[in-house]
Tab-separated table of C-alpha atoms and ligand atoms in Angstrom:
chain	number	residue	atom	x	y	z
A	1	MET	CA	-46.121	137.100	-43.804
A	2	GLN	CA	-47.349	140.685	-43.948
A	3	LYS	CA	-50.768	139.998	-45.455
A	4	LEU	CA	-51.562	137.519	-42.703
A	5	LYS	CA	-50.440	139.948	-40.008
A	6	ASP	CA	-52.605	142.701	-41.539
A	7	LYS	CA	-55.580	140.348	-41.567
A	8	ILE	CA	-55.002	139.404	-37.919
A	9	ARG	CA	-54.823	143.090	-37.007
A	10	GLN	CA	-57.994	143.928	-38.916
A	11	GLU	CA	-60.148	140.924	-38.047
A	12	GLY	CA	-58.595	139.095	-35.081
A	13	ILE	CA	-60.585	139.200	-31.848
A	14	VAL	CA	-58.598	138.935	-28.645
A	15	LEU	CA	-60.710	136.714	-26.396
A	16	SER	CA	-58.239	136.759	-23.501
A	17	ASP	CA	-54.508	137.171	-22.847
A	18	GLN	CA	-54.167	133.609	-24.126
A	19	VAL	CA	-56.631	133.138	-26.979
A	20	LEU	CA	-57.074	134.837	-30.343
A	21	LYS	CA	-60.209	134.305	-32.408
A	22	VAL	CA	-59.778	134.385	-36.180
A	23	ASP	CA	-63.013	132.803	-37.283
A	24	SER	CA	-63.623	135.358	-40.050
A	25	PHE	CA	-60.815	133.975	-42.259
A	26	LEU	CA	-59.338	130.763	-40.792
A	27	ASN	CA	-61.423	128.940	-38.198
A	28	HIS	CA	-64.983	129.244	-39.457
A	29	ARG	CA	-65.289	131.389	-42.569
A	30	ILE	CA	-62.241	130.763	-44.757
A	31	ASP	CA	-60.477	133.241	-47.040
A	32	PRO	CA	-59.398	131.103	-50.018
A	33	ALA	CA	-57.057	133.718	-51.539
A	34	LEU	CA	-55.246	134.117	-48.230
A	35	MET	CA	-55.074	130.321	-47.823
A	36	LYS	CA	-53.506	130.088	-51.268
A	37	GLU	CA	-50.814	132.583	-50.281
A	38	ILE	CA	-50.279	130.718	-47.017
A	39	GLY	CA	-49.741	127.501	-48.991
A	40	GLN	CA	-47.236	129.268	-51.230
A	41	ALA	CA	-45.417	130.730	-48.223
A	42	PHE	CA	-45.034	127.304	-46.583
A	43	ALA	CA	-43.899	125.756	-49.868
A	44	ARG	CA	-41.213	128.452	-50.163
A	45	ARG	CA	-40.046	128.026	-46.585
A	46	PHE	CA	-39.708	124.267	-46.965
A	47	SER	CA	-38.460	124.345	-50.561
A	48	GLY	CA	-35.132	122.751	-49.617
A	49	VAL	CA	-36.778	119.750	-47.984
A	50	ARG	CA	-38.186	116.628	-49.602
A	51	VAL	CA	-41.834	116.386	-48.577
A	52	ASP	CA	-43.937	113.350	-49.529
A	53	LEU	CA	-47.044	114.120	-47.509
A	54	VAL	CA	-48.674	116.968	-45.597
A	55	LEU	CA	-50.311	116.037	-42.278
A	56	THR	CA	-52.689	118.183	-40.260
A	57	LEU	CA	-55.450	117.887	-37.677
A	58	GLU	CA	-59.113	118.425	-38.442
A	59	SER	CA	-60.764	120.784	-38.869
A	60	SER	CA	-58.964	124.129	-38.771
A	61	GLY	CA	-55.666	122.832	-40.097
A	62	ILE	CA	-57.212	121.504	-43.291
A	63	ALA	CA	-57.507	124.744	-45.281
A	64	PRO	CA	-53.873	125.910	-44.948
A	65	ALA	CA	-52.604	122.327	-45.177
A	66	LEU	CA	-54.559	121.661	-48.359
A	67	MET	CA	-53.127	124.728	-50.090
A	68	THR	CA	-49.627	123.732	-48.975
A	69	ALA	CA	-50.102	120.204	-50.312
A	70	LEU	CA	-51.424	121.589	-53.589
A	71	GLU	CA	-48.390	123.832	-53.918
A	72	LEU	CA	-45.979	120.969	-53.088
A	73	GLN	CA	-47.972	118.549	-55.282
A	74	VAL	CA	-48.244	115.923	-52.550
A	75	PRO	CA	-51.263	114.379	-50.790
A	76	LEU	CA	-52.792	115.771	-47.626
A	77	VAL	CA	-53.893	113.586	-44.723
A	78	PHE	CA	-55.797	115.051	-41.809
A	79	ALA	CA	-55.798	113.289	-38.461
A	80	ARG	CA	-59.326	112.724	-37.224
A	81	LYS	CA	-60.415	113.635	-33.742
A	82	GLN	CA	-62.420	110.935	-32.028
A	83	LYS	CA	-63.968	110.766	-28.574
A	84	SER	CA	-63.454	107.076	-28.070
A	85	LEU	CA	-62.159	104.466	-30.417
A	86	THR	CA	-63.213	100.876	-30.449
A	87	MET	CA	-61.614	99.607	-33.665
A	88	LYS	CA	-57.985	100.687	-33.461
A	89	ASP	CA	-56.249	97.953	-35.424
A	90	ASP	CA	-55.981	99.828	-38.662
A	91	LEU	CA	-55.182	103.214	-37.084
A	92	TYR	CA	-52.325	105.093	-35.489
A	93	VAL	CA	-53.861	106.738	-32.425
A	94	GLU	CA	-52.480	109.385	-30.071
A	95	THR	CA	-54.013	111.311	-27.194
A	96	VAL	CA	-53.823	115.096	-27.522
A	97	TYR	CA	-54.770	117.686	-24.939
A	98	SER	CA	-56.703	120.500	-26.563
A	99	PHE	CA	-55.673	123.971	-25.446
A	100	THR	CA	-58.903	125.640	-26.516
A	101	LYS	CA	-61.321	122.912	-25.379
A	102	GLN	CA	-59.324	122.074	-22.237
A	103	GLN	CA	-59.903	118.376	-22.741
A	104	GLU	CA	-58.130	115.337	-24.092
A	105	SER	CA	-59.143	113.776	-27.338
A	106	GLN	CA	-57.833	110.958	-29.435
A	107	VAL	CA	-56.514	111.693	-32.885
A	108	ALA	CA	-56.185	108.980	-35.457
A	109	VAL	CA	-54.679	108.369	-38.875
A	110	SER	CA	-55.306	105.306	-40.993
A	111	ARG	CA	-52.259	103.077	-41.364
A	112	ARG	CA	-53.060	102.861	-45.070
A	113	PHE	CA	-52.281	106.538	-45.604
A	114	LEU	CA	-49.052	106.860	-43.659
A	115	GLU	CA	-46.370	104.492	-44.874
A	116	SER	CA	-42.989	103.999	-43.238
A	117	GLY	CA	-40.222	106.037	-44.823
A	118	THR	CA	-42.560	108.914	-45.736
A	119	ASN	CA	-41.216	112.463	-45.297
A	120	VAL	CA	-44.019	114.350	-43.562
A	121	LEU	CA	-44.606	118.096	-43.261
A	122	ILE	CA	-46.955	118.890	-40.369
A	123	ILE	CA	-49.159	121.975	-40.766
A	124	ASP	CA	-51.461	123.506	-38.147
A	125	ASP	CA	-53.417	126.729	-37.713
A	126	PHE	CA	-52.135	127.697	-34.242
A	127	LEU	CA	-49.224	126.807	-32.020
A	128	ALA	CA	-49.788	127.276	-28.293
A	129	HIS	CA	-48.225	124.590	-26.076
A	130	GLY	CA	-47.339	122.205	-28.884
A	131	GLU	CA	-49.747	119.425	-27.890
A	132	ALA	CA	-51.307	119.058	-31.334
A	133	ALA	CA	-47.963	119.190	-33.155
A	134	PHE	CA	-46.337	116.684	-30.790
A	135	GLY	CA	-49.360	114.382	-31.140
A	136	MET	CA	-49.027	114.413	-34.912
A	137	ALA	CA	-45.254	113.931	-34.688
A	138	ARG	CA	-45.800	110.877	-32.457
A	139	ILE	CA	-48.149	109.428	-35.068
A	140	VAL	CA	-45.505	110.002	-37.761
A	141	GLU	CA	-42.915	108.294	-35.599
A	142	ALA	CA	-45.217	105.360	-34.842
A	143	ALA	CA	-45.579	104.825	-38.583
A	144	GLY	CA	-41.815	104.745	-39.093
A	145	ALA	CA	-42.107	107.967	-41.112
A	146	ARG	CA	-40.170	111.199	-40.540
A	147	THR	CA	-41.300	114.706	-39.573
A	148	VAL	CA	-39.223	116.983	-41.816
A	149	GLY	CA	-40.828	120.221	-40.641
A	150	ILE	CA	-43.710	121.874	-38.847
A	151	GLY	CA	-45.500	124.817	-40.454
A	152	ILE	CA	-47.676	127.000	-38.241
A	153	VAL	CA	-49.994	129.749	-39.464
A	154	ILE	CA	-50.161	131.652	-36.146
A	155	GLU	CA	-47.619	131.012	-33.410
A	156	LYS	CA	-48.296	132.451	-29.983
A	157	SER	CA	-44.663	132.935	-29.038
A	158	PHE	CA	-45.496	133.772	-25.429
A	159	GLN	CA	-46.615	130.174	-24.900
A	160	ASN	CA	-44.064	127.386	-24.799
A	161	GLY	CA	-44.914	125.258	-27.864
A	162	TYR	CA	-42.195	126.653	-30.094
A	163	ALA	CA	-39.467	126.192	-27.478
A	164	LYS	CA	-40.534	122.607	-26.783
A	165	LEU	CA	-40.657	121.649	-30.455
A	166	ALA	CA	-37.325	123.341	-31.226
A	167	GLU	CA	-35.742	121.633	-28.231
A	168	ALA	CA	-37.004	118.299	-29.529
A	169	GLY	CA	-35.145	119.040	-32.775
A	170	TYR	CA	-38.054	119.973	-35.043
A	171	ARG	CA	-37.783	122.734	-37.604
A	172	VAL	CA	-40.740	125.048	-37.008
A	173	GLU	CA	-41.724	127.775	-39.475
A	174	SER	CA	-44.463	130.178	-38.383
A	175	LEU	CA	-46.015	132.729	-40.729
A	176	ALA	CA	-47.137	135.101	-37.966
A	177	ARG	CA	-45.610	135.202	-34.494
A	178	ILE	CA	-47.532	136.868	-31.700
A	179	ALA	CA	-45.532	138.172	-28.744
A	180	SER	CA	-48.492	139.166	-26.603
A	181	LEU	CA	-52.280	139.448	-26.483
A	182	GLU	CA	-52.289	141.550	-23.333
A	183	ASN	CA	-54.780	144.410	-22.883
A	184	GLY	CA	-56.833	143.200	-25.821
A	185	ASP	CA	-54.026	144.105	-28.200
A	186	VAL	CA	-52.160	141.907	-30.704
A	187	ARG	CA	-48.414	142.564	-30.520
A	188	PHE	CA	-46.300	140.727	-33.112
A	189	ALA	CA	-42.892	139.288	-32.300
A	190	ASP	CA	-41.257	140.530	-35.487
B	1	5GP	P1	-51.379	123.461	-28.836
B	1	5GP	O1	-51.713	122.058	-29.162
B	1	5GP	O2	-50.120	123.953	-29.506
B	1	5GP	O3	-51.374	123.730	-27.362
B	1	5GP	O4	-52.561	124.362	-29.401
B	1	5GP	C1	-52.764	124.393	-30.770
B	1	5GP	C2	-54.132	123.937	-31.125
B	1	5GP	O5	-55.115	124.543	-30.292
B	1	5GP	C3	-54.430	124.346	-32.550
B	1	5GP	O6	-54.687	123.183	-33.300
B	1	5GP	C4	-55.642	125.241	-32.468
B	1	5GP	O7	-56.752	124.597	-33.034
B	1	5GP	C5	-55.918	125.464	-30.999
B	1	5GP	N1	-55.532	126.808	-30.542
B	1	5GP	C6	-54.544	127.111	-29.658
B	1	5GP	N2	-54.523	128.423	-29.381
B	1	5GP	C7	-55.500	128.978	-30.108
B	1	5GP	C8	-55.970	130.334	-30.236
B	1	5GP	O8	-55.472	131.303	-29.628
B	1	5GP	N3	-57.016	130.517	-31.098
B	1	5GP	C9	-57.588	129.511	-31.793
B	1	5GP	N4	-58.585	129.810	-32.616
B	1	5GP	N5	-57.182	128.226	-31.696
B	1	5GP	C10	-56.147	127.957	-30.853
């Protein structure tokens, strides 16, 4: 998606060889017009697939996921991150290792909002090692629902998340694919 790549070039801050900061339009301040186009792009890419629900992880996944759900005219559910959970009976809970925070956290979705048989499209802001996406996919599986696709706004193709998800049989569509962040420079894969 050219507009997204332009925005990353103009406003992305390379924090290290591994981490890109995009808090001016995605992770802190949000560009609604760009989010709308991102939602349209995901809807186009998954147009051949029946989607009943969009699932993401709070908080940075919510903006692109919401616009995708709006475009597909389906509900959005965001998994909540929780430090420790005492009442788990009504929740699907998975442990996810956070790449940016370098710590594990529990992510939870209410059983009420994820019924068995649901076709789920997972959306997230970044793909690094696939921990967040796999965590959400495990929740979908635990509910007896089906992950029909994974939409990623920014894939860091030099990390192994894409390969792991593809190997596990998931269809992954990324709107911008970054080949390298070396020397403070964003190099796109395509
Ligand atoms: P993964 O779970 O695939 O290892 O990492 C993806 C998650 O970590 C995303 O949900 C995102 O919030 C965060 N993340 C990973 N890499 C980056 C990055 O380079 N920049 C930002 N802002 N977030 C990242």
